[in-house]
CSV table of C-alpha atoms and ligand atoms in Angstrom, one decimal:
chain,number,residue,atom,x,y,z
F,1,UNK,CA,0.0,0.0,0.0
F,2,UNK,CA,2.8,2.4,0.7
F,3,UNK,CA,5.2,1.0,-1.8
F,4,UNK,CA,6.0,2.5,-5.2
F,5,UNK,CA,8.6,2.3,-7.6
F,6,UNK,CA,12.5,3.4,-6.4
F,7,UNK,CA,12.7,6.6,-5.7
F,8,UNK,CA,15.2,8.5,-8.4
F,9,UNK,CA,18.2,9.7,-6.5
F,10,UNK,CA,19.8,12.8,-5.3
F,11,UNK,CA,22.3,14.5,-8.0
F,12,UNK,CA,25.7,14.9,-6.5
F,13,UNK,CA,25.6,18.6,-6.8
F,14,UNK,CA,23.9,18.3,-3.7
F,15,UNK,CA,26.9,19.7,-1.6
F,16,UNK,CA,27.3,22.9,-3.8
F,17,UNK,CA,23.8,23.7,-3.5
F,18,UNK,CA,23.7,22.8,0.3
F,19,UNK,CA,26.7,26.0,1.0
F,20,UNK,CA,24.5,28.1,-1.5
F,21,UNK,CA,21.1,27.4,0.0
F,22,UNK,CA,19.7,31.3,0.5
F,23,UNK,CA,18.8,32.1,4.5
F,24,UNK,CA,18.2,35.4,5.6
F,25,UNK,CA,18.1,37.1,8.6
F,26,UNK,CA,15.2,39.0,9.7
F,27,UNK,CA,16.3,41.0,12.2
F,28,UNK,CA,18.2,42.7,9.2
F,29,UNK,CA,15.5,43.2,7.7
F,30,UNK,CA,13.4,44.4,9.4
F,31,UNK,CA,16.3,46.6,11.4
F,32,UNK,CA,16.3,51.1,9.3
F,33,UNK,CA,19.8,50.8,10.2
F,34,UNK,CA,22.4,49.7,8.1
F,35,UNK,CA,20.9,50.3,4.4
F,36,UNK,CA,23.6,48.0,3.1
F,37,UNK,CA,23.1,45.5,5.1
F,38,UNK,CA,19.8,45.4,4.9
F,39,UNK,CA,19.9,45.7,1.3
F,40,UNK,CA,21.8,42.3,1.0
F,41,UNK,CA,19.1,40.2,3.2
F,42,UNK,CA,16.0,42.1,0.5
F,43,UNK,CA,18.4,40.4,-2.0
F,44,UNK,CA,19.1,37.6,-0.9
F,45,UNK,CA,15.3,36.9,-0.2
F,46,UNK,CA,14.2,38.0,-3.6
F,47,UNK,CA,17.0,35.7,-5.5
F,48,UNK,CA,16.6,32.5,-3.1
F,49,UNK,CA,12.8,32.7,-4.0
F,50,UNK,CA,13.2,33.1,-7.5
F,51,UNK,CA,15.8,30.0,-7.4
F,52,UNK,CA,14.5,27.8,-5.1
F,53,UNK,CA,11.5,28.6,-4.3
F,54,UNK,CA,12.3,28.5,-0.6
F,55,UNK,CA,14.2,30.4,2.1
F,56,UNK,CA,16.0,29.4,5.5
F,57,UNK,CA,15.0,32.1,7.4
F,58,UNK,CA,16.7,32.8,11.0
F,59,UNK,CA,16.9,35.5,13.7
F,60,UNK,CA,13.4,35.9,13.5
F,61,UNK,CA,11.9,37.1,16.6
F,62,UNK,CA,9.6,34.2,18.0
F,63,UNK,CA,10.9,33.8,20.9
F,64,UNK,CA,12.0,29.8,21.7
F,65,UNK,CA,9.7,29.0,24.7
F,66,UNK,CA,7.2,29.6,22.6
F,67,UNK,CA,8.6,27.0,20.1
F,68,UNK,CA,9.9,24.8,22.8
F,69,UNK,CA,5.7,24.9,24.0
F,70,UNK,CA,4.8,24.2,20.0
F,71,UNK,CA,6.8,20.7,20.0
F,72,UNK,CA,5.7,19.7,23.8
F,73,UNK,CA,1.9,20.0,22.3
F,74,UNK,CA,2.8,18.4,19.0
F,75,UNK,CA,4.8,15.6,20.5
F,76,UNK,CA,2.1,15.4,23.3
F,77,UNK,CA,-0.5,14.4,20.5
F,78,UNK,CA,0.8,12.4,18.4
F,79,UNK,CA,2.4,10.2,21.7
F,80,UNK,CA,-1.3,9.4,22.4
F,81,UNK,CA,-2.7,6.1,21.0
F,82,UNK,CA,-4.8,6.1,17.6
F,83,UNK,CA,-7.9,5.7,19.5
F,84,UNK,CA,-7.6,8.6,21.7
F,85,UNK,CA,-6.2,10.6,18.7
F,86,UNK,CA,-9.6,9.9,17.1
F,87,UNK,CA,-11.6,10.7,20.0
F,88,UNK,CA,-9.9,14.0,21.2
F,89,UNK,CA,-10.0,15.5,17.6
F,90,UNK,CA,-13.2,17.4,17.3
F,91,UNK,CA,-15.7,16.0,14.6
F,92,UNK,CA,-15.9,17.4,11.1
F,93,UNK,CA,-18.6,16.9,8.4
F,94,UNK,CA,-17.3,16.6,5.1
F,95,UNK,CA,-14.0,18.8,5.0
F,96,UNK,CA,-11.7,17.5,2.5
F,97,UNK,CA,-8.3,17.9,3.6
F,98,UNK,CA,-9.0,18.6,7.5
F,99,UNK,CA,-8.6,17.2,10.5
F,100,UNK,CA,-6.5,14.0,11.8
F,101,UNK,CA,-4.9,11.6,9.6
F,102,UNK,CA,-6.6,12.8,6.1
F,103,UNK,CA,-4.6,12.8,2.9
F,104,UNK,CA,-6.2,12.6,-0.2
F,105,UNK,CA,-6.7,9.4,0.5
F,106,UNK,CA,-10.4,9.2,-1.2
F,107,UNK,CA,-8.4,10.6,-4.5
F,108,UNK,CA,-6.0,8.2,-4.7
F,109,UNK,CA,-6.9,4.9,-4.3
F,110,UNK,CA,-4.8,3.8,-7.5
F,111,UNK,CA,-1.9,5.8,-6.2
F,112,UNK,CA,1.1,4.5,-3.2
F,113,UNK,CA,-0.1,6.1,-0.1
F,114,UNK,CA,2.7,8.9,2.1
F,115,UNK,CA,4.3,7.6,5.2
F,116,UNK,CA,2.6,10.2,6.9
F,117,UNK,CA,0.2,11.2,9.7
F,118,UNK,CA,-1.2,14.3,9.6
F,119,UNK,CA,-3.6,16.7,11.4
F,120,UNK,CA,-4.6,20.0,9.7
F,121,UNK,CA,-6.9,22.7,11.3
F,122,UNK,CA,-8.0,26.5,10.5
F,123,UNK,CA,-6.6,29.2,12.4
F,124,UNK,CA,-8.3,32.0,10.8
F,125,UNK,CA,-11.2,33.8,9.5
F,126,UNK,CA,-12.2,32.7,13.0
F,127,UNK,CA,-16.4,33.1,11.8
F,128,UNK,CA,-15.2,29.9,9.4
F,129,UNK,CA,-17.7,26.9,9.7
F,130,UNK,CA,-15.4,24.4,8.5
F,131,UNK,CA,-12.0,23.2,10.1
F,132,UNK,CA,-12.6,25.3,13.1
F,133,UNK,CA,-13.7,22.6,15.5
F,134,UNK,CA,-11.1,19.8,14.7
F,135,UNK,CA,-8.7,21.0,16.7
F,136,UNK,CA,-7.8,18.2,19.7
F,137,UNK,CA,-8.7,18.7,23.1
F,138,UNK,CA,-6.0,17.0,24.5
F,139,UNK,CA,-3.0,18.3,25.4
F,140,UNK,CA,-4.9,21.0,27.3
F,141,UNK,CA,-3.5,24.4,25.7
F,142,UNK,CA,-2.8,22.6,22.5
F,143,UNK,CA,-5.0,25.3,20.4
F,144,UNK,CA,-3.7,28.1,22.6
F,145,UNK,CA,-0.6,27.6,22.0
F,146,UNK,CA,-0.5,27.0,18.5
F,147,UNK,CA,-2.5,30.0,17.6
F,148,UNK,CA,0.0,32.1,19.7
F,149,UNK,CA,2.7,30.5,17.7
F,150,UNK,CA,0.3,31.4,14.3
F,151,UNK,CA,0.1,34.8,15.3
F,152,UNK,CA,4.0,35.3,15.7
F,153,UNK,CA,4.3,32.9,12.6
F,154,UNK,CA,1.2,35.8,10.9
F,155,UNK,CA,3.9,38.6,11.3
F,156,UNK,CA,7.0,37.6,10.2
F,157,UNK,CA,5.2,36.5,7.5
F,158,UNK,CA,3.4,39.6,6.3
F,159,UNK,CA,6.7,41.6,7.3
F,160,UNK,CA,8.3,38.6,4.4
F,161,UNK,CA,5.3,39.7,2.1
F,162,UNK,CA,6.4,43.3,2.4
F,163,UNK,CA,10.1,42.7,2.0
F,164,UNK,CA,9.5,40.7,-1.3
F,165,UNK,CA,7.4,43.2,-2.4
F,166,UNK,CA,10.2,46.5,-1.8
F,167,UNK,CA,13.0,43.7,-3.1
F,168,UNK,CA,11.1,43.5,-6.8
F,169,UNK,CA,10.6,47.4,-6.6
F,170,UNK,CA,6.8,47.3,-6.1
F,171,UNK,CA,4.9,49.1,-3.5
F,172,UNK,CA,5.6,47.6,0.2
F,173,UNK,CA,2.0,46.4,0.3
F,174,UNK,CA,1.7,45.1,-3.2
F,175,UNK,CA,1.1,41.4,-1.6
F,176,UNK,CA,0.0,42.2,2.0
F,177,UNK,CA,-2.8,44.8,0.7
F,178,UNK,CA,-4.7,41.4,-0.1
F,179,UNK,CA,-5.0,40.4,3.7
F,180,UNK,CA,-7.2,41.6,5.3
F,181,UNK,CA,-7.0,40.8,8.9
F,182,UNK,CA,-10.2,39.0,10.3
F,183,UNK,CA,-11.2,37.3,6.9
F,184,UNK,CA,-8.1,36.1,5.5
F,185,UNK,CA,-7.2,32.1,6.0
F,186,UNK,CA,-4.6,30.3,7.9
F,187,UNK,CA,-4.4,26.9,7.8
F,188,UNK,CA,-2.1,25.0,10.3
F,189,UNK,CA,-1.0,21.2,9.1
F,190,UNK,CA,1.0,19.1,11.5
F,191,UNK,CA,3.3,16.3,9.9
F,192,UNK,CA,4.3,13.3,11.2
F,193,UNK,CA,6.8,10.9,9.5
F,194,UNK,CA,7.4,7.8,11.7
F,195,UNK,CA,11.2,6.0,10.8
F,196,UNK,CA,10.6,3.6,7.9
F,197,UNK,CA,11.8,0.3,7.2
F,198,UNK,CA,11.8,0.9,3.2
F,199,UNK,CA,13.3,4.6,2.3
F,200,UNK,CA,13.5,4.5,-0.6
F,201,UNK,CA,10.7,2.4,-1.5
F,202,UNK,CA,8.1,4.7,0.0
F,203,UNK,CA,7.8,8.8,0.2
F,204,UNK,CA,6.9,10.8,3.5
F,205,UNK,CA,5.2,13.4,1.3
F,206,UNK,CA,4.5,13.4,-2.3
F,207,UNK,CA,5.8,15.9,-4.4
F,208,UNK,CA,4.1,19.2,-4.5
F,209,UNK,CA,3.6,22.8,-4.6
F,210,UNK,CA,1.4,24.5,-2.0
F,211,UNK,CA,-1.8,26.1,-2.9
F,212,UNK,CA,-0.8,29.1,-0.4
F,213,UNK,CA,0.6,32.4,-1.0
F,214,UNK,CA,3.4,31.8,2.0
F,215,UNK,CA,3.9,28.4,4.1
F,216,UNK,CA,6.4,28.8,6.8
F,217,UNK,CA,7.6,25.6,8.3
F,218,UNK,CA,9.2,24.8,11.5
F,219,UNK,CA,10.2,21.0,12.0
F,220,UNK,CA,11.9,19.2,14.9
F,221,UNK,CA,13.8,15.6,16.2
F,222,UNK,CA,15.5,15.3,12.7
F,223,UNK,CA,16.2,17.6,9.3
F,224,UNK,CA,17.4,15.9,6.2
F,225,UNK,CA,14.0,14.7,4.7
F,226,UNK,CA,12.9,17.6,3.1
F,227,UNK,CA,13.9,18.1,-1.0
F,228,UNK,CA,13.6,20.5,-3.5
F,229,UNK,CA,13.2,20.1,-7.4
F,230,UNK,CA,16.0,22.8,-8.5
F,231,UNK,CA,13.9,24.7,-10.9
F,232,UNK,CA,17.3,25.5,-13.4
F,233,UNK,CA,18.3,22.1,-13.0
F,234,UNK,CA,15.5,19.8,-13.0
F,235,UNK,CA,17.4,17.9,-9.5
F,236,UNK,CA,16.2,16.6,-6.4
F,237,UNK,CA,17.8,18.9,-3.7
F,238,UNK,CA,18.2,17.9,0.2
F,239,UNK,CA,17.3,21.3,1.8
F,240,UNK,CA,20.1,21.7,4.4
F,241,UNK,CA,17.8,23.1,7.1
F,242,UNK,CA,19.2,23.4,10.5
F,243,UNK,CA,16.1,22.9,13.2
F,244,UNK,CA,16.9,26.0,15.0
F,245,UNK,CA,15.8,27.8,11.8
F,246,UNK,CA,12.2,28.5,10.0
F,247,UNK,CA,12.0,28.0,6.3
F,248,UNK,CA,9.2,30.1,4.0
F,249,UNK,CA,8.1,28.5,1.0
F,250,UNK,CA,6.4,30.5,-1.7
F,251,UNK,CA,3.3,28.8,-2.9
F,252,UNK,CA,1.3,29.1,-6.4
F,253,UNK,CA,-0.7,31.9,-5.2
F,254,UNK,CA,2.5,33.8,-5.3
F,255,UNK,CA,4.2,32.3,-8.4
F,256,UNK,CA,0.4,34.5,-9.3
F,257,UNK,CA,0.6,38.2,-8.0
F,258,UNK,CA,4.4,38.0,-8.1
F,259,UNK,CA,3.7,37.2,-12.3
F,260,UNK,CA,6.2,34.6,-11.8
F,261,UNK,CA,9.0,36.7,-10.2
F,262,UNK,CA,8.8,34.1,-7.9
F,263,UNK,CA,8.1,30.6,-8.7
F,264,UNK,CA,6.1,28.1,-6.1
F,265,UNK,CA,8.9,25.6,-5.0
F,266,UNK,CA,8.2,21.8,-6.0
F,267,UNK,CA,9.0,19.9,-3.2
F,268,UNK,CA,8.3,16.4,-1.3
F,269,UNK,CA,9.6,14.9,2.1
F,270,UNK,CA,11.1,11.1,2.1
F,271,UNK,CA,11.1,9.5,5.3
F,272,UNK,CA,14.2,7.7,7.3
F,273,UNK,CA,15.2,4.6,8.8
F,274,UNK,CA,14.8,4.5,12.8
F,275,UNK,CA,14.2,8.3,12.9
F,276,UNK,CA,10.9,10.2,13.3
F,277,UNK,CA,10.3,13.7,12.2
F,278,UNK,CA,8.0,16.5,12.8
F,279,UNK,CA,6.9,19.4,10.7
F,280,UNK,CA,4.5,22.0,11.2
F,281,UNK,CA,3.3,24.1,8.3
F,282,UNK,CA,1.3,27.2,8.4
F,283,UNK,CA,-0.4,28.5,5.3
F,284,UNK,CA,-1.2,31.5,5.0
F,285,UNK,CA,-3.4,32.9,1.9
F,286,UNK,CA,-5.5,36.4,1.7
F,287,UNK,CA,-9.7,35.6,1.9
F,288,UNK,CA,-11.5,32.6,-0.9
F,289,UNK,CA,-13.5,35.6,-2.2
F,290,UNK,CA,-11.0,37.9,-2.9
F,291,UNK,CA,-9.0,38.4,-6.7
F,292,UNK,CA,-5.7,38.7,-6.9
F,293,UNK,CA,-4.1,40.4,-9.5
F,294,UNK,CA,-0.6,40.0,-11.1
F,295,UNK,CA,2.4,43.0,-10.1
F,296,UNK,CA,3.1,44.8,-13.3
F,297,UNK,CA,7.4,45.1,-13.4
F,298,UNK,CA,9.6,45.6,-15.8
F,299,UNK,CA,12.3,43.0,-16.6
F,300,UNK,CA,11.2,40.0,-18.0
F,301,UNK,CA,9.4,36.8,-17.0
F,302,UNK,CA,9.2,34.0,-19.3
F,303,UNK,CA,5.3,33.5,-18.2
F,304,UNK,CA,2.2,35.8,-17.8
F,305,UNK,CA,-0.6,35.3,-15.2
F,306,UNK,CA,-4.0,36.6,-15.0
F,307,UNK,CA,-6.4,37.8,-12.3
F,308,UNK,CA,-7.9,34.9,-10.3
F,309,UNK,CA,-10.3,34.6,-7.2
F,310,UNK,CA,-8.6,32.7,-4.6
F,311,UNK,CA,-11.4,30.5,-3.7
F,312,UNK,CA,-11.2,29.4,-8.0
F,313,UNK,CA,-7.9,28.7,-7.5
F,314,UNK,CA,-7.6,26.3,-4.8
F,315,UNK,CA,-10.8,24.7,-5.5
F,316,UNK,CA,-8.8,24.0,-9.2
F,317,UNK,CA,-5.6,22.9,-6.9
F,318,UNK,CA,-7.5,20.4,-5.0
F,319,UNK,CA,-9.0,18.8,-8.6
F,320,UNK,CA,-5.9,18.6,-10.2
F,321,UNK,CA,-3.8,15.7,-10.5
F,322,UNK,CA,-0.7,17.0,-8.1
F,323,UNK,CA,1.6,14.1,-9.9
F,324,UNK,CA,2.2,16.3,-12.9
F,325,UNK,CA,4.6,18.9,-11.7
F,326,UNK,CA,3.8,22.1,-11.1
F,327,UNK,CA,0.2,21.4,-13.4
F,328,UNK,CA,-2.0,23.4,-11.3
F,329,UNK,CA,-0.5,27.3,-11.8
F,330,UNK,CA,-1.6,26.5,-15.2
F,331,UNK,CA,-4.8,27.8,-14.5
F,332,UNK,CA,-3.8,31.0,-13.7
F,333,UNK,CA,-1.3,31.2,-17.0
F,334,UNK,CA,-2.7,33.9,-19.9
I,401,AKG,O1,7.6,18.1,6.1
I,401,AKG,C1,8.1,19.1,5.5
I,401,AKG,O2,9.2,19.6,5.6
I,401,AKG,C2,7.2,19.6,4.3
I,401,AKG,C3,5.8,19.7,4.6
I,401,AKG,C4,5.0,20.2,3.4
I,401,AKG,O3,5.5,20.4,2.3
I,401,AKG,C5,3.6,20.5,3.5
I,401,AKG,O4,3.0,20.2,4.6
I,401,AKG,O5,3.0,21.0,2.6
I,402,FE2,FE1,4.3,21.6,1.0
């Protein structure tokens, strides 16, 4: 059931691209001082997007109790036995892609299933009437404390929005003006990958590209499983991400209003023998109802994208066949 057919291998370029992997700091950029300085991190941000899709991202602000509290919750969960799992997640009606241990599994019956448990909820528009009450009531301040850690996660987040924006000379709120505080959507979805007996015969996390605008990830207990297709070089990359830092992943919605200044990374997690890993990704996307609208810039892009409602968009994402890479954005291509 979880078997498919060997996985292709990493390329050996792996080690050049692991010393060249962009991270920024974010206390630079945020910081008026130092225009130099801070003009290398608004680079560096802008280049490792258009590249890879991704950024390490460090120096960030949220303060570690508050992510030493995330993984207690996390780990505090998923140590509880299936049947309690079940029973302390709330109930949901028909919510594809919520709640605990849901993936796609009703679309792919003919397809290997991921190594994965999962447990997805909605942190905001809070009036919402799906995905709201699936979050677990056991650990006790589970919810509290993930939505403290969403809000943090909310701000460097719309601060990374509005340094992307100034770093492909557009107007600082040329991608935040779309999110409108109490009815845009965050969606939180905790990953589990228990240690495998097959590696390479099985994948933690299909390949993909997220439907958001921004995910930012935080993971814990072991780094390594996470890989990026090199969009120049058409390679499998190990993303050499250290678990002291966050990593921001631009999703199809901005490959959209960026007009493909920055491209939504294609990525998949494989799983390891004997060692477990966590990830937590937040998603964060302005509200279903609103259109977004390509930037206007000069300087070329090889591909044009047209106005879309956001709501369209990730209905289309969720149809689509996500084993064609990068398939979906097509909708959004003039
Ligand atoms: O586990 C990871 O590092 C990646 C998770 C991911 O890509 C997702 O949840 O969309
Ligand atoms: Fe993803």
């Amino acid at each position: 059931m979880f078997l498919r057919p060997p996985l292709d291998t990493l390329n050996t370029a792996n080690s050049y691209f692991s010393e060249n992997f962009p991270s920024i700091n974010v206390a630079k950029l945020r910081s008026k001082e130092g225009l130099v300085v801070r003009n290398n991190e608004l680079q560096k941000l802008a280049n490792g997007l258009e590249e890879f899709g991704m950024v390490l991202v460090s120096d960030h602000g949220i303060p570690c109790s508050l992510l030493s509290d995330v993984k207690e919750v996390i780990k505090g969960f998923f140590g509880m036995s299936f049947e309690e799992k079940k029973k302390y997640v709330g109930t949901y009606g028909y919510v594809d892609n919520m709640g605990y241990g849901r993936n796609f599994v009703t679309k792919s019956y003919d397809k290997p299933l991921d190594w994965i448990d999962r447990l997805t909820m909605k942190v905001s528009p809070k009036e919402s009437t799906v995905g709201l009450n699936v979050w677990p009531q056991k650990p006790p301040h589970f919810r509290e404390v993930i939505e403290n850690y969403a809000e943090e996660a909310r701000k460097l987040s719309d601060d990374i929005l509005r340094a992307l924006a100034e770093a492909l000379s557009q107007e600082e709120n040329a991608f935040v003006k779309y999110f409108d505080t109490k009815t845009r959507e965050i969606n939180v979805r905790i990953n589990y990958y228990p240690p495998c007996p097959k590696p390479k015969s099985t994948m933690g996390l299909s390949p993909h590209s997220d439907g958001s605008t921004l995910t930012l990830l935080m993971q814990f207990d072991t780094s390594g499983s996470l890989q990026v297709m090199h969009k120049h070089k058409n390679i499998w990359l190990s993303v050499p991400w250290p678990n002291d830092a966050l990593l921001v992943n631009a999703g199809d919605l901005l490959e959209i209003m960026s007009n493909g200044k920055v491209q939504s990374s294609w990525h998949r997690a494989v799983t390891q023998v004997e060692l477990e890993r966590f990830s937590l990704a937040l998603f964060f996307n302005p509200p279903l109802s609103m259109e977004i609208e390509p930037i206007k810039s000069d300087g070329s892009s090889d591909y044009e994208y047209k106005n879309v409602v956001v709501g369209d968009y990730l209905q289309h994402y969720y149809t689509v066949s996500l084993t064609v890479p990068k398939v979906a954005v097509k909708f959004a291509m003039v």
